PDB file of C-alpha atoms in Angstrom:
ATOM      1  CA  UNK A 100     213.193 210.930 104.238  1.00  0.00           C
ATOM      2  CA  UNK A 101     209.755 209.936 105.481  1.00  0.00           C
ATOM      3  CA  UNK A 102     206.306 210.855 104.990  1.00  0.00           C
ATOM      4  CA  UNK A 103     204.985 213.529 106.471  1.00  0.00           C
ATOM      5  CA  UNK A 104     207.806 215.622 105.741  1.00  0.00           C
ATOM      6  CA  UNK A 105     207.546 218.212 102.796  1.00  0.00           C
ATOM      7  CA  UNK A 106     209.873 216.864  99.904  1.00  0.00           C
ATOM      8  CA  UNK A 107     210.945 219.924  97.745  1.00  0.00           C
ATOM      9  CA  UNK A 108     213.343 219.932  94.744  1.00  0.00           C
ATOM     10  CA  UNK A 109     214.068 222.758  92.901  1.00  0.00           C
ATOM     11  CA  UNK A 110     213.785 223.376  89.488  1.00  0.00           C
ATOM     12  CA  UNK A 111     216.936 223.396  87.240  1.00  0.00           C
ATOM     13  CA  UNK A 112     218.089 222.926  83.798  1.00  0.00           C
ATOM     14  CA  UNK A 113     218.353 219.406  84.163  1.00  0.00           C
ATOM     15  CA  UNK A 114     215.620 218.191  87.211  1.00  0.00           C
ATOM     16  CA  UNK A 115     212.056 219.157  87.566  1.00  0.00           C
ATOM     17  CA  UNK A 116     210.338 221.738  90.436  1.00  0.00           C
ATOM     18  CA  UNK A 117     209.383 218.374  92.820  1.00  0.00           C
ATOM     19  CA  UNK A 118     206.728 219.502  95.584  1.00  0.00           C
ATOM     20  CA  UNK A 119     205.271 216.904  97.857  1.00  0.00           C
ATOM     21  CA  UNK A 120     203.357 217.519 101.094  1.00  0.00           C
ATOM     22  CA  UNK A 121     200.414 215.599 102.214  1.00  0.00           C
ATOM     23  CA  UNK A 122     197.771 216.122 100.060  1.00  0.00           C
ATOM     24  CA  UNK A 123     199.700 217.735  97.125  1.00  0.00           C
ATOM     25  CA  UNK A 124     202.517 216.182  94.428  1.00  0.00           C
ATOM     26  CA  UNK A 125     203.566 218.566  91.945  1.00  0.00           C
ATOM     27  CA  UNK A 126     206.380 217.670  89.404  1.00  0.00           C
ATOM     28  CA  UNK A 127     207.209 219.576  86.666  1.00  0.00           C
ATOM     29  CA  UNK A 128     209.776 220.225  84.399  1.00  0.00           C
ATOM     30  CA  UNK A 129     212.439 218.450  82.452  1.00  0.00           C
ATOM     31  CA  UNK A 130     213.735 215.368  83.771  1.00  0.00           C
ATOM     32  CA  UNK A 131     217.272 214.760  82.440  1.00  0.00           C
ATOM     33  CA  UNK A 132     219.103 214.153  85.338  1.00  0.00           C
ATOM     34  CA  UNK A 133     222.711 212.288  85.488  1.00  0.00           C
ATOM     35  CA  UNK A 134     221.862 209.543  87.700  1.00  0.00           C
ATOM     36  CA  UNK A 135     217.925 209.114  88.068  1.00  0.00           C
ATOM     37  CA  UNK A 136     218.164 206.508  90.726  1.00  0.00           C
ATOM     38  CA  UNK A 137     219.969 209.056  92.974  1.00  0.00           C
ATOM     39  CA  UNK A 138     217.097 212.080  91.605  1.00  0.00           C
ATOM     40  CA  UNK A 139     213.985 209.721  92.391  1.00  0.00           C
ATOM     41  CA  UNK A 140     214.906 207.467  95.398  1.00  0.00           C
ATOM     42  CA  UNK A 141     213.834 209.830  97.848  1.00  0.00           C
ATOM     43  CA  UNK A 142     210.277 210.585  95.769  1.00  0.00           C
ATOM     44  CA  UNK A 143     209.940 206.915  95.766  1.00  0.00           C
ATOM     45  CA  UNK A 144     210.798 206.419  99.330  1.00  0.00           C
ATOM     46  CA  UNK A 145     208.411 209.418  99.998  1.00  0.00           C
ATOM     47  CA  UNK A 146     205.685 207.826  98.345  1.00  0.00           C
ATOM     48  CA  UNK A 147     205.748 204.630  99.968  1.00  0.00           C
ATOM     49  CA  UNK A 148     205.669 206.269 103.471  1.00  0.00           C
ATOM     50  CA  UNK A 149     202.483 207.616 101.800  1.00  0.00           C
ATOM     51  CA  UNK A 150     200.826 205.436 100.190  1.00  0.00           C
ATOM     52  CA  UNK A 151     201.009 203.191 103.710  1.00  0.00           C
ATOM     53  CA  UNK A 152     200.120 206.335 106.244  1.00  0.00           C
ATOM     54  CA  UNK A 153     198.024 209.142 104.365  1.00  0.00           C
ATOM     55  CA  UNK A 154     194.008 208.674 104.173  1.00  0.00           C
ATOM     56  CA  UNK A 155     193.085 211.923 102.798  1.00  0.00           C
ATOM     57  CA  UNK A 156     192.635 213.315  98.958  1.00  0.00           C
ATOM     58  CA  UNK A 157     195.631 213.761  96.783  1.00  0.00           C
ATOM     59  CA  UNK A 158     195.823 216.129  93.799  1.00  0.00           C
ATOM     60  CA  UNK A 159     198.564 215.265  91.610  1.00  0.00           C
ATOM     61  CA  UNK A 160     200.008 217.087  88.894  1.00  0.00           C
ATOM     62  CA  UNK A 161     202.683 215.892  86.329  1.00  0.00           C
ATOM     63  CA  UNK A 162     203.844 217.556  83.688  1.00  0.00           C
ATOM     64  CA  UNK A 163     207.127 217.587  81.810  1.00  0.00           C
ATOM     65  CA  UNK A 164     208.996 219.960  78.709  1.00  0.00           C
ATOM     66  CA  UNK A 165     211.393 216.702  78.067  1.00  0.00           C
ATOM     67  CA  UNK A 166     211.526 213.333  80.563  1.00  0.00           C
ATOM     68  CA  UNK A 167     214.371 210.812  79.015  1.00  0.00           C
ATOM     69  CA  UNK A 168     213.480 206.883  79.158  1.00  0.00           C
ATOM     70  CA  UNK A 169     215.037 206.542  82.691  1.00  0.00           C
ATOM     71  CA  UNK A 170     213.259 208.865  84.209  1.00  0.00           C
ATOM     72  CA  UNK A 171     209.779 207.856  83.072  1.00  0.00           C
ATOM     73  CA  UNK A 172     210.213 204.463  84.359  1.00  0.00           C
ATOM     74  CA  UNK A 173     211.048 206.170  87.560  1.00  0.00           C
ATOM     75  CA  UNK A 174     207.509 208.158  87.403  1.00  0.00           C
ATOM     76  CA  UNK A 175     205.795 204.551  86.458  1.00  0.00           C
ATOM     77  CA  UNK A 176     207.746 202.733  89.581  1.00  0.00           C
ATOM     78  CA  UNK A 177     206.261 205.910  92.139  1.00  0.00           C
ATOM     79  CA  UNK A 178     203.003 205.805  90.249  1.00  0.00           C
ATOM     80  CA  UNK A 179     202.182 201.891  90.525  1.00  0.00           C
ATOM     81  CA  UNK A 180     203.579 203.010  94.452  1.00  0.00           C
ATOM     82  CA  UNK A 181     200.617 205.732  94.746  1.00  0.00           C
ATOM     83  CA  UNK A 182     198.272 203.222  93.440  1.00  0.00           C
ATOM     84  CA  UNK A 183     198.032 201.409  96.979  1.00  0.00           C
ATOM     85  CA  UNK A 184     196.374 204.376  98.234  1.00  0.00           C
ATOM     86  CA  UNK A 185     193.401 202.870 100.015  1.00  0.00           C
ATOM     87  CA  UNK A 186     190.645 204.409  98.136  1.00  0.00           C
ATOM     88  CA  UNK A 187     192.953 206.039  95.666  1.00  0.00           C
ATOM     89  CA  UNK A 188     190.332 206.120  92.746  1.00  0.00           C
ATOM     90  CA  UNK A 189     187.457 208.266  95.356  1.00  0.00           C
ATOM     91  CA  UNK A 190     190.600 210.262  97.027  1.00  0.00           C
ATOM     92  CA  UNK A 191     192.950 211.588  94.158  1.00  0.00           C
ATOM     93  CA  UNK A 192     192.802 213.719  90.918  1.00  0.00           C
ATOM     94  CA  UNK A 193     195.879 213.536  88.514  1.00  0.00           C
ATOM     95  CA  UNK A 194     196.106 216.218  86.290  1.00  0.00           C
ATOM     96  CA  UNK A 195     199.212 215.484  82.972  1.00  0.00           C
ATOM     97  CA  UNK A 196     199.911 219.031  81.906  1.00  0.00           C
ATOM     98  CA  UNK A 197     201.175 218.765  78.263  1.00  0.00           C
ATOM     99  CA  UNK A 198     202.846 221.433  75.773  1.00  0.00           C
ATOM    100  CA  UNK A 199     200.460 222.956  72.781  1.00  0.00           C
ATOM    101  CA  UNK A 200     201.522 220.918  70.084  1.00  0.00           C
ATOM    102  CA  UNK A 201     203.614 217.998  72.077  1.00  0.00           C
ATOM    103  CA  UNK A 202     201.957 214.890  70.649  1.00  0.00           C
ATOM    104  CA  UNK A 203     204.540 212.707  72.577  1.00  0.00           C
ATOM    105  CA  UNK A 204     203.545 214.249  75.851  1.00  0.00           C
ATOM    106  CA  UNK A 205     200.077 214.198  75.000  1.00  0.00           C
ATOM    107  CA  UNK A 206     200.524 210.804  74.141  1.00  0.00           C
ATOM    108  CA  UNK A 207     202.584 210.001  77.562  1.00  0.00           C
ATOM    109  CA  UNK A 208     199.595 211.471  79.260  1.00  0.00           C
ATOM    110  CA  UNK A 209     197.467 208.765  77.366  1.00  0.00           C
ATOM    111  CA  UNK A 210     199.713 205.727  78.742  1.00  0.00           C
ATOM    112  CA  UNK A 211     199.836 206.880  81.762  1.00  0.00           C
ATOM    113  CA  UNK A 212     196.172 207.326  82.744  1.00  0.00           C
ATOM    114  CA  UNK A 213     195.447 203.556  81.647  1.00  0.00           C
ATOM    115  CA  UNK A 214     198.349 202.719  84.776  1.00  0.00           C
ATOM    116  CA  UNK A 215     195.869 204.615  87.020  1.00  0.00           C
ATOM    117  CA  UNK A 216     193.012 204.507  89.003  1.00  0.00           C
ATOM    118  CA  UNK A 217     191.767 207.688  90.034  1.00  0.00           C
ATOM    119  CA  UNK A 218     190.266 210.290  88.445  1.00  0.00           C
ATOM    120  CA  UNK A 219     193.014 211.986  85.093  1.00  0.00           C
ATOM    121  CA  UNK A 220     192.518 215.378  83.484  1.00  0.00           C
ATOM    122  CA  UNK A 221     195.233 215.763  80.468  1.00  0.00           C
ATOM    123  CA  UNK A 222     195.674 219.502  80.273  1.00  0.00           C
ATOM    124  CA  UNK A 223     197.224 221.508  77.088  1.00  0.00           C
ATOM    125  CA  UNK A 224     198.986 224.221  77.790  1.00  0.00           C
ATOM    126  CA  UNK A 225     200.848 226.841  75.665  1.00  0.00           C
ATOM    127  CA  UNK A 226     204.420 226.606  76.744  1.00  0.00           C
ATOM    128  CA  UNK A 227     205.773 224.189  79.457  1.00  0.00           C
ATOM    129  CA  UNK A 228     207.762 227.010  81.664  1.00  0.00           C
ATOM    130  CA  UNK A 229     208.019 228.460  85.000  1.00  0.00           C
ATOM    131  CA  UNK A 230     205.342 231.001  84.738  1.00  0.00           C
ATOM    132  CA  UNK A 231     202.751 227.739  84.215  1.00  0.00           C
ATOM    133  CA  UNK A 232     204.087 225.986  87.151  1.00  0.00           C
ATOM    134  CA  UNK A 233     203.434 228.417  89.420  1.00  0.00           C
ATOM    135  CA  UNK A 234     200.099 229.593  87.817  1.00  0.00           C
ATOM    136  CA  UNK A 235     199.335 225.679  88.760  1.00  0.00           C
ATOM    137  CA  UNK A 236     200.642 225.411  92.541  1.00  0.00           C
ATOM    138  CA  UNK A 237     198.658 228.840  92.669  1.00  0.00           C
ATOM    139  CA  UNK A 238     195.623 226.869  91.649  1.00  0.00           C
ATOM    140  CA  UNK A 239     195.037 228.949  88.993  1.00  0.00           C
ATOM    141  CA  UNK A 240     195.222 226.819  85.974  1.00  0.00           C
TER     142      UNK A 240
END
């Protein structure tokens, strides 16, 4: 898979809701998955595509319930990828969405905004679920 292409993968027990499109990457959820090399290859692959190709403004937003060890190194690898964005610090906005109460998320949030450049909103919310993802890709949170 290259960029342009829309990326989507659904949300399930075990992988989070994964939306990227030019302009937008949305990934939330919990991030348990069996294999994470097989989940996040293609995001990474994605990313690179572009990071090389797309010059316009980005708004990210992460936010997990659970991530295990293996998968946050994952997020770090397509993170450091994003981070070649010509002009990433004037062209994207990361928001970390964060669990009421979730001091290790919050606390995630905190390590990774010192790995970025760009702008980085950490956002409590009151329960990490479906209903806040979409109130999010609505634009409404």
């Amino acid at each position: 898979m290259v960029y342009p292409e829309k990326y989507i993968s659904e949300l399930s027990k075990r992988t989070p809701w994964i939306i990227m499109e030019p302009g937008r990457i949305f990934v939330m959820g919990r991030s348990i998955p069996e294999n994470p090399g097989d989940f996040y290859r293609p995001l990474q692959a994605w990313i690179t595509g572009y990071a090389k190709n797309y010059r316009g403004s980005t708004k990210i937003s992460l936010g997990f319930e659970y991530i295990n060890t293996s998968s946050m190194k994952w997020i770090y690898t397509i993170l450091r990828e994003l981070s070649q964005v010509r002009d990433i610090s004037l062209n994207a906005a990361l928001t970390w969405y964060y669990e009421h109460g979730d001091e290790d998320m919050k606390e995630l949030g905190y390590i990774l905004k010192s790995l970025v450049s760009c702008s980085f909103t950490m956002t409590e919310v009151e329960e990490m679920d479906k209903d806040i993802y979409d109130r999010i890709l609505a634009g409404k949170l």
